Coordinates of C-alpha atoms in Angstrom, one line a residue:
X1 CA 51.3 -20.4 146.2
X2 CA 52.6 -20.2 142.7
X3 CA 49.5 -19.5 140.4
X4 CA 51.7 -19.9 137.3
X5 CA 52.8 -23.4 138.2
X6 CA 49.2 -24.3 138.9
X7 CA 48.1 -22.7 135.6
X8 CA 50.4 -25.0 133.6
X9 CA 49.2 -28.1 135.4
X10 CA 45.5 -27.2 135.1
X11 CA 45.9 -26.4 131.4
X12 CA 47.5 -29.8 130.7
X13 CA 44.9 -31.7 132.7
X14 CA 41.9 -30.0 131.0
X15 CA 43.4 -30.3 127.5
X16 CA 43.8 -34.1 127.9
X17 CA 40.7 -35.1 129.9
X18 CA 37.2 -34.4 128.4
X19 CA 35.5 -35.1 131.7
X20 CA 37.6 -32.6 133.6
X21 CA 37.2 -30.1 130.8
X22 CA 33.4 -30.3 130.9
X23 CA 33.4 -29.9 134.7
X24 CA 36.0 -27.2 135.3
X25 CA 36.3 -25.1 132.1
X26 CA 33.7 -22.5 133.1
X27 CA 33.2 -18.8 132.5
X28 CA 34.1 -18.2 136.1
X29 CA 37.5 -19.9 135.6
X30 CA 38.1 -18.0 132.4
X31 CA 37.4 -14.7 134.2
X32 CA 39.8 -15.7 137.0
X33 CA 42.6 -16.1 134.5
X34 CA 41.7 -12.7 133.0
X35 CA 42.1 -11.2 136.5
X36 CA 45.5 -13.0 136.9
X37 CA 46.8 -11.5 133.7
X38 CA 45.7 -8.1 134.7
X39 CA 47.3 -8.5 138.2
X40 CA 50.5 -10.4 137.2
X41 CA 51.2 -9.1 133.7
X42 CA 51.7 -10.9 130.5
X43 CA 52.6 -14.4 131.6
X44 CA 52.6 -16.8 128.6
X45 CA 51.4 -19.6 130.8
X46 CA 48.2 -17.7 131.5
X47 CA 47.3 -17.0 128.0
X48 CA 48.2 -20.6 127.1
X49 CA 45.3 -21.7 129.4
X50 CA 42.8 -20.1 127.0
X51 CA 44.4 -22.0 124.2
X52 CA 44.4 -25.3 126.1
X53 CA 40.6 -25.3 126.8
X54 CA 39.8 -24.8 123.1
X55 CA 40.6 -28.4 122.3
X56 CA 40.7 -31.7 124.1
X57 CA 42.5 -34.7 122.7
X58 CA 43.2 -32.8 119.5
X59 CA 39.5 -32.1 118.8
X60 CA 38.0 -28.6 119.0
X61 CA 35.6 -27.8 121.8
X62 CA 33.2 -25.3 120.1
X63 CA 31.5 -24.2 123.3
X64 CA 34.8 -23.3 124.9
X65 CA 36.0 -21.6 121.7
X66 CA 32.9 -19.4 121.8
X67 CA 33.3 -18.8 125.5
X68 CA 36.9 -17.7 125.2
X69 CA 36.1 -15.5 122.2
X70 CA 33.1 -13.9 124.0
X71 CA 34.7 -13.3 127.4
X72 CA 38.3 -12.3 126.4
X73 CA 38.2 -11.0 122.8
X74 CA 34.8 -9.6 122.1
X75 CA 34.7 -7.8 125.4
X76 CA 36.6 -4.7 124.3
X77 CA 37.7 -3.4 127.8
X78 CA 39.2 -6.8 128.7
X79 CA 40.7 -7.2 125.2
X80 CA 42.6 -4.0 125.5
X81 CA 43.9 -4.9 129.0
X82 CA 45.1 -8.4 128.4
X83 CA 46.0 -8.6 124.6
X84 CA 48.3 -6.9 122.2
X85 CA 46.5 -5.3 119.2
X86 CA 47.9 -6.1 115.8
X87 CA 47.5 -4.0 112.6
X88 CA 49.3 -3.5 109.3
X89 CA 49.8 -0.1 107.8
X90 CA 51.3 1.2 104.6
X91 CA 54.8 2.5 105.4
X92 CA 54.1 6.0 103.9
X93 CA 51.8 6.9 106.9
X94 CA 54.4 6.3 109.6
X95 CA 56.4 8.9 111.6
X96 CA 59.3 8.6 111.8
X97 CA 60.0 6.9 108.4
X98 CA 60.4 3.2 108.5
X99 CA 63.9 1.9 107.9
X100 CA 64.8 -1.0 105.6
X101 CA 66.2 -3.9 107.5
X102 CA 69.4 -5.6 106.1
X103 CA 69.4 -9.2 105.1
X104 CA 69.5 -11.8 107.9
X105 CA 70.5 -15.5 107.8
X106 CA 67.6 -18.0 107.8
X107 CA 68.0 -21.3 109.7
X108 CA 68.3 -22.9 106.2
X109 CA 71.4 -20.8 105.5
X110 CA 69.8 -18.6 102.9
X111 CA 69.7 -14.9 103.3
X112 CA 66.4 -12.9 103.4
X113 CA 65.6 -9.6 101.9
X114 CA 62.5 -7.5 101.7
X115 CA 60.1 -10.3 100.8
X116 CA 57.8 -9.8 97.9
X117 CA 55.2 -12.4 96.9
X118 CA 56.1 -14.7 94.0
X119 CA 53.1 -14.1 91.8
X120 CA 54.0 -17.0 89.5
X121 CA 52.7 -19.3 92.3
X122 CA 49.3 -17.6 92.3
X123 CA 48.4 -19.3 89.0
X124 CA 48.1 -22.6 90.9
X125 CA 45.6 -21.1 93.3
X126 CA 41.8 -21.0 93.1
X127 CA 40.3 -17.8 91.7
X128 CA 39.4 -16.6 95.2
X129 CA 41.3 -17.6 98.5
X130 CA 42.1 -16.2 101.9
X131 CA 44.7 -13.3 101.8
X132 CA 44.4 -13.1 98.0
X133 CA 44.7 -9.3 98.1
X134 CA 47.8 -9.4 100.3
X135 CA 49.6 -12.1 98.3
X136 CA 48.9 -10.6 94.9
X137 CA 49.5 -6.9 95.8
X138 CA 52.3 -4.9 94.2
X139 CA 55.5 -4.8 96.2
X140 CA 56.1 -6.5 99.5
X141 CA 53.7 -7.0 102.4
X142 CA 52.6 -3.9 104.4
X143 CA 54.6 -3.6 107.7
X144 CA 52.9 -5.1 110.8
X145 CA 52.6 -3.2 114.1
X146 CA 51.5 -4.0 117.6
X147 CA 50.5 -1.9 120.6
X148 CA 49.5 -2.7 124.2
X149 CA 48.3 -0.9 127.3
X150 CA 51.6 0.1 128.9
X151 CA 53.0 2.1 131.8
X152 CA 56.5 3.6 132.3
X153 CA 56.7 2.3 135.9
X154 CA 54.7 -0.9 135.7
X155 CA 53.9 -2.8 138.9
X156 CA 51.5 -5.7 139.7
X157 CA 47.8 -4.8 140.0
X158 CA 48.3 -1.8 137.8
X159 CA 45.6 -1.2 135.2
X160 CA 48.1 -1.8 132.3
X161 CA 49.3 -5.0 130.7
X162 CA 53.0 -4.3 130.9
X163 CA 55.9 -1.9 130.7
X164 CA 55.5 0.8 128.0
X165 CA 57.5 0.8 124.7
X166 CA 59.4 3.8 126.0
X167 CA 60.5 2.1 129.2
X168 CA 61.6 -0.9 127.1
X169 CA 63.5 1.4 124.8
X170 CA 61.5 0.1 121.7
X171 CA 61.1 2.4 118.8
X172 CA 57.6 3.8 118.5
X173 CA 55.7 5.2 115.5
X174 CA 52.9 7.7 115.3
X175 CA 50.2 6.3 113.0
X176 CA 46.7 7.7 112.7
X177 CA 46.9 9.5 116.1
X178 CA 48.1 6.5 117.9
X179 CA 51.4 5.0 119.0
X180 CA 52.6 1.6 117.6
X181 CA 55.6 -0.6 117.7
X182 CA 56.9 -2.5 114.6
X183 CA 56.6 -6.2 115.1
X184 CA 60.3 -6.8 114.3
X185 CA 61.3 -4.3 117.0
X186 CA 59.4 -6.3 119.6
X187 CA 60.1 -9.8 118.6
X188 CA 63.8 -9.9 117.6
X189 CA 64.6 -10.9 121.2
X190 CA 63.1 -14.4 120.5
X191 CA 66.2 -15.0 118.2
X192 CA 68.7 -12.4 119.4
X193 CA 71.9 -13.9 118.0
X194 CA 70.4 -14.0 114.5
X195 CA 68.3 -10.9 114.5
X196 CA 69.6 -8.3 117.0
X197 CA 72.1 -6.5 114.8
X198 CA 69.9 -6.5 111.8
X199 CA 67.0 -4.9 113.7
X200 CA 68.7 -2.7 116.3
X201 CA 72.0 -1.9 114.5
X202 CA 73.9 -3.2 117.6
X203 CA 75.4 -6.5 118.4
X204 CA 73.6 -8.6 121.0
X205 CA 76.7 -8.4 123.3
X206 CA 76.4 -4.6 123.2
X207 CA 72.7 -4.6 123.9
X208 CA 73.3 -7.0 126.9
X209 CA 76.1 -4.8 128.3
X210 CA 73.8 -1.7 128.1
X211 CA 71.0 -3.5 129.8
X212 CA 73.1 -5.1 132.6
X213 CA 71.2 -5.0 135.9
X214 CA 68.1 -3.3 134.4
X215 CA 66.1 -6.3 133.3
X216 CA 64.7 -4.5 130.2
X217 CA 65.6 -7.2 127.7
X218 CA 64.0 -9.9 129.9
X219 CA 60.8 -7.9 130.1
X220 CA 60.8 -7.6 126.3
X221 CA 61.4 -11.3 126.0
X222 CA 58.4 -12.0 128.3
X223 CA 56.1 -9.8 126.3
X224 CA 57.2 -11.2 123.0
X225 CA 56.6 -14.8 124.2
X226 CA 53.2 -13.7 125.5
X227 CA 52.4 -12.3 122.1
X228 CA 53.4 -15.7 120.5
X229 CA 51.1 -17.4 123.0
X230 CA 48.3 -15.0 122.0
X231 CA 48.7 -15.8 118.3
X232 CA 48.7 -19.5 119.1
X233 CA 45.5 -19.1 121.2
X234 CA 43.8 -17.2 118.3
X235 CA 44.7 -20.1 116.0
X236 CA 43.0 -22.5 118.4
X237 CA 39.9 -20.4 118.4
X238 CA 39.6 -21.1 114.7
X239 CA 40.7 -24.7 114.9
X240 CA 38.1 -27.1 113.4
X241 CA 35.7 -24.3 112.6
X242 CA 34.2 -23.2 109.2
X243 CA 32.0 -20.3 108.6
X244 CA 31.4 -21.0 104.9

């Protein structure tokens, strides 16, 4: 049996049918998916299930949003096993020192640089708004880092989410007595032709030749896609909600 193929089918059925959603989207099913992530590793199709049951027909399902939040996110032991943690830190507290990435070409054709907020646009905003401090801060945004429960020799059923940064040959940083990975160093594999050389200093062809037969890049791609699925799931937890 292919649990991943079944996961995709089930996610689509529940997301499109309110009757099936009410009958089958239960705490027991959510826990089953948690165990599958723990046993099979970071499969994007599994975390996408949590996203799928948060809405039906484009309308938020508050009971399911609360269920996913309570069982997968607020439960700290499970959260550390099945999710990547995200945090921003000021660059001055990192070891080794963060490097500045060169410009890369955007899909529009423009080149990027270290992006700093355009404070002239802030005049159009209300006096108080979400992320006001970040947008109006001096300089550019603080670097974003992620970490996950990793193992150098990951296998199924191991009590770790995936392969460790060291085994994936991703640069790590020591910050506040913990080990983190810069977001760019994890996610450049999602657009390798455009981002590889800017982030790694090597061409994508060179990276592929070094990785031939090892599967390291494919493992990193899988984790990066899983992280994208996690962010999408978190957005669905907030969809249609207001805590004002």
